[in-house]
PDB file of C-alpha atoms and ligand atoms in Angstrom:
ATOM      1  CA  UNK C   1      57.975  23.423 145.224  1.00  0.00           C
ATOM      2  CA  UNK C   2      60.140  23.465 148.628  1.00  0.00           C
ATOM      3  CA  UNK C   3      62.132  20.623 147.567  1.00  0.00           C
ATOM      4  CA  UNK C   4      63.765  22.433 144.325  1.00  0.00           C
ATOM      5  CA  UNK C   5      64.616  26.042 146.076  1.00  0.00           C
ATOM      6  CA  UNK C   6      68.018  27.247 144.770  1.00  0.00           C
ATOM      7  CA  UNK C   7      69.960  29.329 145.926  1.00  0.00           C
ATOM      8  CA  UNK C   8      73.460  31.339 144.843  1.00  0.00           C
ATOM      9  CA  UNK C   9      76.909  30.488 146.659  1.00  0.00           C
ATOM     10  CA  UNK C  10      80.095  32.295 145.382  1.00  0.00           C
ATOM     11  CA  UNK C  11      83.119  31.287 147.064  1.00  0.00           C
ATOM     12  CA  UNK C  12      85.253  34.607 147.513  1.00  0.00           C
ATOM     13  CA  UNK C  13      88.969  34.838 146.164  1.00  0.00           C
ATOM     14  CA  UNK C  14      90.226  34.306 149.545  1.00  0.00           C
ATOM     15  CA  UNK C  15      88.438  31.210 149.902  1.00  0.00           C
ATOM     16  CA  UNK C  16      89.585  30.061 146.760  1.00  0.00           C
ATOM     17  CA  UNK C  17      93.511  31.301 148.093  1.00  0.00           C
ATOM     18  CA  UNK C  18      92.921  29.466 151.237  1.00  0.00           C
ATOM     19  CA  UNK C  19      91.951  25.979 149.753  1.00  0.00           C
ATOM     20  CA  UNK C  20      88.482  25.700 150.777  1.00  0.00           C
ATOM     21  CA  UNK C  21      86.821  25.145 147.521  1.00  0.00           C
ATOM     22  CA  UNK C  22      86.891  21.480 148.430  1.00  0.00           C
ATOM     23  CA  UNK C  23      85.829  21.737 152.336  1.00  0.00           C
ATOM     24  CA  UNK C  24      82.817  24.134 151.179  1.00  0.00           C
ATOM     25  CA  UNK C  25      81.276  22.202 148.612  1.00  0.00           C
ATOM     26  CA  UNK C  26      81.516  19.098 150.797  1.00  0.00           C
ATOM     27  CA  UNK C  27      79.338  21.229 153.859  1.00  0.00           C
ATOM     28  CA  UNK C  28      76.985  22.032 151.519  1.00  0.00           C
ATOM     29  CA  UNK C  29      76.757  18.232 149.763  1.00  0.00           C
ATOM     30  CA  UNK C  30      77.117  16.302 152.591  1.00  0.00           C
ATOM     31  CA  UNK C  31      73.550  17.884 154.505  1.00  0.00           C
ATOM     32  CA  UNK C  32      71.965  16.545 151.066  1.00  0.00           C
ATOM     33  CA  UNK C  33      71.628  19.559 148.490  1.00  0.00           C
ATOM     34  CA  UNK C  34      72.294  19.081 144.689  1.00  0.00           C
ATOM     35  CA  UNK C  35      74.777  21.573 142.776  1.00  0.00           C
ATOM     36  CA  UNK C  36      73.067  22.781 139.333  1.00  0.00           C
ATOM     37  CA  UNK C  37      75.528  24.813 138.081  1.00  0.00           C
ATOM     38  CA  UNK C  38      79.643  25.974 138.966  1.00  0.00           C
ATOM     39  CA  UNK C  39      81.987  28.351 137.163  1.00  0.00           C
ATOM     40  CA  UNK C  40      85.267  29.673 138.280  1.00  0.00           C
ATOM     41  CA  UNK C  41      85.427  33.471 136.608  1.00  0.00           C
ATOM     42  CA  UNK C  42      87.163  36.836 138.016  1.00  0.00           C
ATOM     43  CA  UNK C  43      83.810  39.019 138.582  1.00  0.00           C
ATOM     44  CA  UNK C  44      84.501  42.859 136.386  1.00  0.00           C
ATOM     45  CA  UNK C  45      83.423  45.313 139.764  1.00  0.00           C
ATOM     46  CA  UNK C  46      80.342  46.065 138.029  1.00  0.00           C
ATOM     47  CA  UNK C  47      78.999  42.674 137.700  1.00  0.00           C
ATOM     48  CA  UNK C  48      79.904  43.210 141.667  1.00  0.00           C
ATOM     49  CA  UNK C  49      78.152  46.171 142.229  1.00  0.00           C
ATOM     50  CA  UNK C  50      75.101  45.391 139.908  1.00  0.00           C
ATOM     51  CA  UNK C  51      75.310  42.122 142.310  1.00  0.00           C
ATOM     52  CA  UNK C  52      74.767  44.254 145.459  1.00  0.00           C
ATOM     53  CA  UNK C  53      72.381  46.442 144.207  1.00  0.00           C
ATOM     54  CA  UNK C  54      69.970  43.991 143.037  1.00  0.00           C
ATOM     55  CA  UNK C  55      68.093  44.565 146.454  1.00  0.00           C
ATOM     56  CA  UNK C  56      67.858  48.255 146.332  1.00  0.00           C
ATOM     57  CA  UNK C  57      67.224  48.617 150.041  1.00  0.00           C
ATOM     58  CA  UNK C  58      70.921  46.312 150.296  1.00  0.00           C
ATOM     59  CA  UNK C  59      73.232  49.590 151.151  1.00  0.00           C
ATOM     60  CA  UNK C  60      71.044  51.430 153.721  1.00  0.00           C
ATOM     61  CA  UNK C  61      70.584  47.809 155.302  1.00  0.00           C
ATOM     62  CA  UNK C  62      74.438  46.617 155.425  1.00  0.00           C
ATOM     63  CA  UNK C  63      75.069  50.188 156.865  1.00  0.00           C
ATOM     64  CA  UNK C  64      72.479  49.585 159.733  1.00  0.00           C
ATOM     65  CA  UNK C  65      73.768  46.043 160.209  1.00  0.00           C
ATOM     66  CA  UNK C  66      77.408  47.174 160.774  1.00  0.00           C
ATOM     67  CA  UNK C  67      76.493  49.987 163.298  1.00  0.00           C
ATOM     68  CA  UNK C  68      74.135  47.911 165.275  1.00  0.00           C
ATOM     69  CA  UNK C  69      77.003  45.308 165.032  1.00  0.00           C
ATOM     70  CA  UNK C  70      79.056  48.275 166.602  1.00  0.00           C
ATOM     71  CA  UNK C  71      76.955  49.563 169.010  1.00  0.00           C
ATOM     72  CA  UNK C  72      76.022  45.721 170.915  1.00  0.00           C
ATOM     73  CA  UNK C  73      80.175  45.529 170.932  1.00  0.00           C
ATOM     74  CA  UNK C  74      79.905  48.557 172.785  1.00  0.00           C
ATOM     75  CA  UNK C  75      82.189  50.467 170.232  1.00  0.00           C
ATOM     76  CA  UNK C  76      81.974  53.261 168.196  1.00  0.00           C
ATOM     77  CA  UNK C  77      80.556  52.962 164.184  1.00  0.00           C
ATOM     78  CA  UNK C  78      82.529  55.115 161.573  1.00  0.00           C
ATOM     79  CA  UNK C  79      79.508  57.248 161.046  1.00  0.00           C
ATOM     80  CA  UNK C  80      75.993  57.091 162.147  1.00  0.00           C
ATOM     81  CA  UNK C  81      74.636  57.556 158.811  1.00  0.00           C
ATOM     82  CA  UNK C  82      73.904  54.016 157.286  1.00  0.00           C
ATOM     83  CA  UNK C  83      74.126  55.025 153.491  1.00  0.00           C
ATOM     84  CA  UNK C  84      77.764  56.182 154.155  1.00  0.00           C
ATOM     85  CA  UNK C  85      78.504  53.539 155.992  1.00  0.00           C
ATOM     86  CA  UNK C  86      77.093  51.220 152.648  1.00  0.00           C
ATOM     87  CA  UNK C  87      78.063  52.756 150.193  1.00  0.00           C
ATOM     88  CA  UNK C  88      81.942  52.766 151.428  1.00  0.00           C
ATOM     89  CA  UNK C  89      81.464  48.718 152.073  1.00  0.00           C
ATOM     90  CA  UNK C  90      80.198  48.341 148.199  1.00  0.00           C
ATOM     91  CA  UNK C  91      83.328  49.845 147.253  1.00  0.00           C
ATOM     92  CA  UNK C  92      85.056  47.554 149.129  1.00  0.00           C
ATOM     93  CA  UNK C  93      83.376  44.796 147.819  1.00  0.00           C
ATOM     94  CA  UNK C  94      84.228  46.254 144.408  1.00  0.00           C
ATOM     95  CA  UNK C  95      87.946  45.794 145.180  1.00  0.00           C
ATOM     96  CA  UNK C  96      87.541  42.187 147.123  1.00  0.00           C
ATOM     97  CA  UNK C  97      85.742  40.607 144.732  1.00  0.00           C
ATOM     98  CA  UNK C  98      87.862  41.164 141.907  1.00  0.00           C
ATOM     99  CA  UNK C  99      90.841  40.327 143.055  1.00  0.00           C
ATOM    100  CA  UNK C 100      91.378  36.982 142.009  1.00  0.00           C
ATOM    101  CA  UNK C 101      89.382  34.305 141.043  1.00  0.00           C
ATOM    102  CA  UNK C 102      85.929  33.336 143.091  1.00  0.00           C
ATOM    103  CA  UNK C 103      83.831  30.078 142.515  1.00  0.00           C
ATOM    104  CA  UNK C 104      79.959  31.038 141.341  1.00  0.00           C
ATOM    105  CA  UNK C 105      77.316  27.535 142.184  1.00  0.00           C
ATOM    106  CA  UNK C 106      73.698  27.315 141.853  1.00  0.00           C
ATOM    107  CA  UNK C 107      72.749  24.338 145.594  1.00  0.00           C
ATOM    108  CA  UNK C 108      69.011  23.149 144.688  1.00  0.00           C
ATOM    109  CA  UNK C 109      67.052  21.077 147.909  1.00  0.00           C
ATOM    110  CA  UNK C 110      64.788  21.501 150.580  1.00  0.00           C
ATOM    111  CA  UNK C 111      65.168  24.934 152.262  1.00  0.00           C
ATOM    112  CA  UNK C 112      68.441  25.526 150.245  1.00  0.00           C
ATOM    113  CA  UNK C 113      68.375  29.638 151.028  1.00  0.00           C
ATOM    114  CA  UNK C 114      68.099  28.663 154.594  1.00  0.00           C
ATOM    115  CA  UNK C 115      70.404  25.406 155.517  1.00  0.00           C
ATOM    116  CA  UNK C 116      73.199  27.143 153.164  1.00  0.00           C
ATOM    117  CA  UNK C 117      73.215  30.377 155.401  1.00  0.00           C
ATOM    118  CA  UNK C 118      72.803  27.869 158.698  1.00  0.00           C
ATOM    119  CA  UNK C 119      76.339  25.979 157.613  1.00  0.00           C
ATOM    120  CA  UNK C 120      77.942  29.223 156.039  1.00  0.00           C
ATOM    121  CA  UNK C 121      77.482  31.671 159.426  1.00  0.00           C
ATOM    122  CA  UNK C 122      76.796  34.544 160.149  1.00  0.00           C
ATOM    123  CA  UNK C 123      78.221  38.002 158.382  1.00  0.00           C
ATOM    124  CA  UNK C 124      81.860  38.776 161.018  1.00  0.00           C
ATOM    125  CA  UNK C 125      83.815  35.781 161.285  1.00  0.00           C
ATOM    126  CA  UNK C 126      84.731  37.389 164.486  1.00  0.00           C
ATOM    127  CA  UNK C 127      81.116  36.263 166.110  1.00  0.00           C
ATOM    128  CA  UNK C 128      80.167  33.198 163.566  1.00  0.00           C
ATOM    129  CA  UNK C 129      79.174  30.301 165.144  1.00  0.00           C
ATOM    130  CA  UNK C 130      81.620  27.470 165.733  1.00  0.00           C
ATOM    131  CA  UNK C 131      80.668  24.338 163.730  1.00  0.00           C
ATOM    132  CA  UNK C 132      79.994  27.116 160.524  1.00  0.00           C
ATOM    133  CA  UNK C 133      82.197  27.482 157.868  1.00  0.00           C
ATOM    134  CA  UNK C 134      83.082  31.338 158.292  1.00  0.00           C
ATOM    135  CA  UNK C 135      83.768  30.536 162.366  1.00  0.00           C
ATOM    136  CA  UNK C 136      85.490  26.855 161.736  1.00  0.00           C
ATOM    137  CA  UNK C 137      87.992  28.850 158.682  1.00  0.00           C
ATOM    138  CA  UNK C 138      88.182  32.837 159.610  1.00  0.00           C
ATOM    139  CA  UNK C 139      88.742  35.313 162.013  1.00  0.00           C
ATOM    140  CA  UNK C 140      88.056  38.531 160.693  1.00  0.00           C
ATOM    141  CA  UNK C 141      85.885  41.562 162.150  1.00  0.00           C
ATOM    142  CA  UNK C 142      84.179  44.575 161.286  1.00  0.00           C
ATOM    143  CA  UNK C 143      86.662  46.613 162.959  1.00  0.00           C
ATOM    144  CA  UNK C 144      89.602  45.213 161.318  1.00  0.00           C
ATOM    145  CA  UNK C 145      88.164  45.217 158.183  1.00  0.00           C
ATOM    146  CA  UNK C 146      86.711  49.311 158.748  1.00  0.00           C
ATOM    147  CA  UNK C 147      90.621  50.553 160.528  1.00  0.00           C
ATOM    148  CA  UNK C 148      92.129  48.657 157.399  1.00  0.00           C
ATOM    149  CA  UNK C 149      89.575  50.823 154.786  1.00  0.00           C
ATOM    150  CA  UNK C 150      88.688  47.180 153.171  1.00  0.00           C
ATOM    151  CA  UNK C 151      85.908  44.709 153.256  1.00  0.00           C
ATOM    152  CA  UNK C 152      85.045  41.627 155.623  1.00  0.00           C
ATOM    153  CA  UNK C 153      86.497  38.755 154.356  1.00  0.00           C
ATOM    154  CA  UNK C 154      84.141  36.093 154.920  1.00  0.00           C
ATOM    155  CA  UNK C 155      84.865  33.209 152.544  1.00  0.00           C
ATOM    156  CA  UNK C 156      81.553  33.122 151.032  1.00  0.00           C
ATOM    157  CA  UNK C 157      78.459  34.855 149.367  1.00  0.00           C
ATOM    158  CA  UNK C 158      75.535  33.229 150.256  1.00  0.00           C
ATOM    159  CA  UNK C 159      71.539  34.781 148.812  1.00  0.00           C
ATOM    160  CA  UNK C 160      69.502  36.040 152.257  1.00  0.00           C
ATOM    161  CA  UNK C 161      66.202  35.481 150.981  1.00  0.00           C
ATOM    162  CA  UNK C 162      64.553  33.195 148.122  1.00  0.00           C
ATOM    163  CA  UNK C 163      63.498  36.920 146.671  1.00  0.00           C
ATOM    164  CA  UNK C 164      67.533  37.510 146.447  1.00  0.00           C
ATOM    165  CA  UNK C 165      68.533  33.860 145.294  1.00  0.00           C
ATOM    166  CA  UNK C 166      66.701  34.275 142.159  1.00  0.00           C
ATOM    167  CA  UNK C 167      67.664  37.438 141.317  1.00  0.00           C
ATOM    168  CA  UNK C 168      71.232  36.834 141.895  1.00  0.00           C
ATOM    169  CA  UNK C 169      70.871  33.320 140.135  1.00  0.00           C
ATOM    170  CA  UNK C 170      69.841  35.455 137.013  1.00  0.00           C
ATOM    171  CA  UNK C 171      72.723  38.154 137.299  1.00  0.00           C
ATOM    172  CA  UNK C 172      75.085  35.033 137.121  1.00  0.00           C
ATOM    173  CA  UNK C 173      73.609  32.177 135.157  1.00  0.00           C
ATOM    174  CA  UNK C 174      71.884  31.543 132.228  1.00  0.00           C
ATOM    175  CA  UNK C 175      69.495  29.094 132.362  1.00  0.00           C
ATOM    176  CA  UNK C 176      71.473  26.857 129.986  1.00  0.00           C
ATOM    177  CA  UNK C 177      74.272  26.483 132.312  1.00  0.00           C
ATOM    178  CA  UNK C 178      71.714  25.266 135.093  1.00  0.00           C
ATOM    179  CA  UNK C 179      71.405  21.083 134.995  1.00  0.00           C
ATOM    180  CA  UNK C 180      67.926  19.617 135.642  1.00  0.00           C
ATOM    181  CA  UNK C 181      68.774  16.127 136.948  1.00  0.00           C
ATOM    182  CA  UNK C 182      67.914  13.650 140.288  1.00  0.00           C
ATOM    183  CA  UNK C 183      70.087  12.652 142.469  1.00  0.00           C
ATOM    184  CA  UNK C 184      69.238   8.939 143.336  1.00  0.00           C
ATOM    185  CA  UNK C 185      69.469  10.242 146.741  1.00  0.00           C
ATOM    186  CA  UNK C 186      66.898  12.666 146.776  1.00  0.00           C
ATOM    187  CA  UNK C 187      64.671   9.277 147.064  1.00  0.00           C
ATOM    188  CA  UNK C 188      65.531   8.800 150.639  1.00  0.00           C
ATOM    189  CA  UNK C 189      65.316  12.626 151.697  1.00  0.00           C
ATOM    190  CA  UNK C 190      61.739  13.335 149.894  1.00  0.00           C
ATOM    191  CA  UNK C 191      59.048  10.513 148.605  1.00  0.00           C
ATOM    192  CA  UNK C 192      56.573   9.960 150.954  1.00  0.00           C
ATOM    193  CA  UNK C 193      56.873   6.778 150.460  1.00  0.00           C
ATOM    194  CA  UNK C 194      60.458   4.234 151.686  1.00  0.00           C
ATOM    195  CA  UNK C 195      59.119   1.386 149.546  1.00  0.00           C
ATOM    196  CA  UNK C 196      61.801  -0.400 147.656  1.00  0.00           C
ATOM    197  CA  UNK C 197      64.667  -0.568 150.111  1.00  0.00           C
ATOM    198  CA  UNK C 198      63.811  -3.999 151.128  1.00  0.00           C
ATOM    199  CA  UNK C 199      64.431  -7.118 148.970  1.00  0.00           C
TER     200      UNK C 199
HETATM  201  P1  GDP W   1      76.153  38.365 153.822  1.00  0.00           P
HETATM  202  O1  GDP W   1      74.673  38.415 153.194  1.00  0.00           O
HETATM  203  O2  GDP W   1      76.746  37.567 155.551  1.00  0.00           O
HETATM  204  O3  GDP W   1      77.586  38.149 153.015  1.00  0.00           O
HETATM  205  O4  GDP W   1      76.652  40.210 154.059  1.00  0.00           O
HETATM  206  P2  GDP W   1      75.791  41.565 153.686  1.00  0.00           P
HETATM  207  O5  GDP W   1      75.060  41.160 152.789  1.00  0.00           O
HETATM  208  O6  GDP W   1      75.397  42.659 154.940  1.00  0.00           O
HETATM  209  O7  GDP W   1      77.080  41.816 153.557  1.00  0.00           O
HETATM  210  C1  GDP W   1      77.844  41.588 151.841  1.00  0.00           C
HETATM  211  C2  GDP W   1      79.269  41.833 152.377  1.00  0.00           C
HETATM  212  O8  GDP W   1      79.909  42.613 152.567  1.00  0.00           O
HETATM  213  C3  GDP W   1      79.758  41.273 153.587  1.00  0.00           C
HETATM  214  O9  GDP W   1      79.622  39.432 153.222  1.00  0.00           O
HETATM  215  C4  GDP W   1      81.165  41.279 154.044  1.00  0.00           C
HETATM  216  O10 GDP W   1      82.553  40.887 152.824  1.00  0.00           O
HETATM  217  C5  GDP W   1      80.798  42.563 153.599  1.00  0.00           C
HETATM  218  N1  GDP W   1      80.493  43.667 154.105  1.00  0.00           N
HETATM  219  C6  GDP W   1      79.385  43.170 154.679  1.00  0.00           C
HETATM  220  N2  GDP W   1      79.288  44.390 155.949  1.00  0.00           N
HETATM  221  C7  GDP W   1      80.302  45.124 156.249  1.00  0.00           C
HETATM  222  C8  GDP W   1      80.494  46.218 157.269  1.00  0.00           C
HETATM  223  O11 GDP W   1      80.006  47.053 157.614  1.00  0.00           O
HETATM  224  N3  GDP W   1      81.963  46.452 157.318  1.00  0.00           N
HETATM  225  C9  GDP W   1      82.979  45.984 156.329  1.00  0.00           C
HETATM  226  N4  GDP W   1      84.492  45.955 156.465  1.00  0.00           N
HETATM  227  N5  GDP W   1      82.250  44.822 155.764  1.00  0.00           N
HETATM  228  C10 GDP W   1      81.626  44.163 155.487  1.00  0.00           C
HETATM  229 MG1   MG W   2      73.877  39.599 151.553  1.00  0.00          MG
END
């Protein structure tokens, strides 16, 4: 059922350090999504690597995306080989994601994957839309991150597809750590009839 779609969100170490936990949760909550799992932890490198390689083509895809972004801005990418660019990003991500505590969460609701990505904004904060979390609270860029040989600091991870979400949730949570419950407001958002409001 689409109204029960789940997605994984991680507030990355920079998001926690910027004191944005409440702000980020507020934005997902107010749109009508439901928090069904949450924990704070300092991830290990192998857990981070495992997370980003759940999809075997992620390394190549991330490399292609980065190269394309350079070209669109008329800048020269560090390499023309997507695998090479992707591997470097993965290595840097492991350092970034293990540098401090993160908040790992599962959100549920209609089109949860798509809606959370929309509120979160595009990968590169420099070009993320105004009004998105990444666009409003951070200003990092591919070129700055690559010059300093580090991952882009964009404060949030959010699953990119339904399939990615399913695998990522299983990677970070046991089923027992997630709570199935009903929010009173769901009646207003999802029920076919709005009877029971008027006295
Ligand atoms: P997301 O789904 O929007 O988070 O983006 P991706 O799944 O493509 O990439 C995962 C994370 O790797 C991003 O959130 C960034 O932190 C980092 N990252 C992605 N692409 C690049 C890049 O080209 N250069 C650098 N330095 N970091 C990147
Ligand atoms: Mg991604």
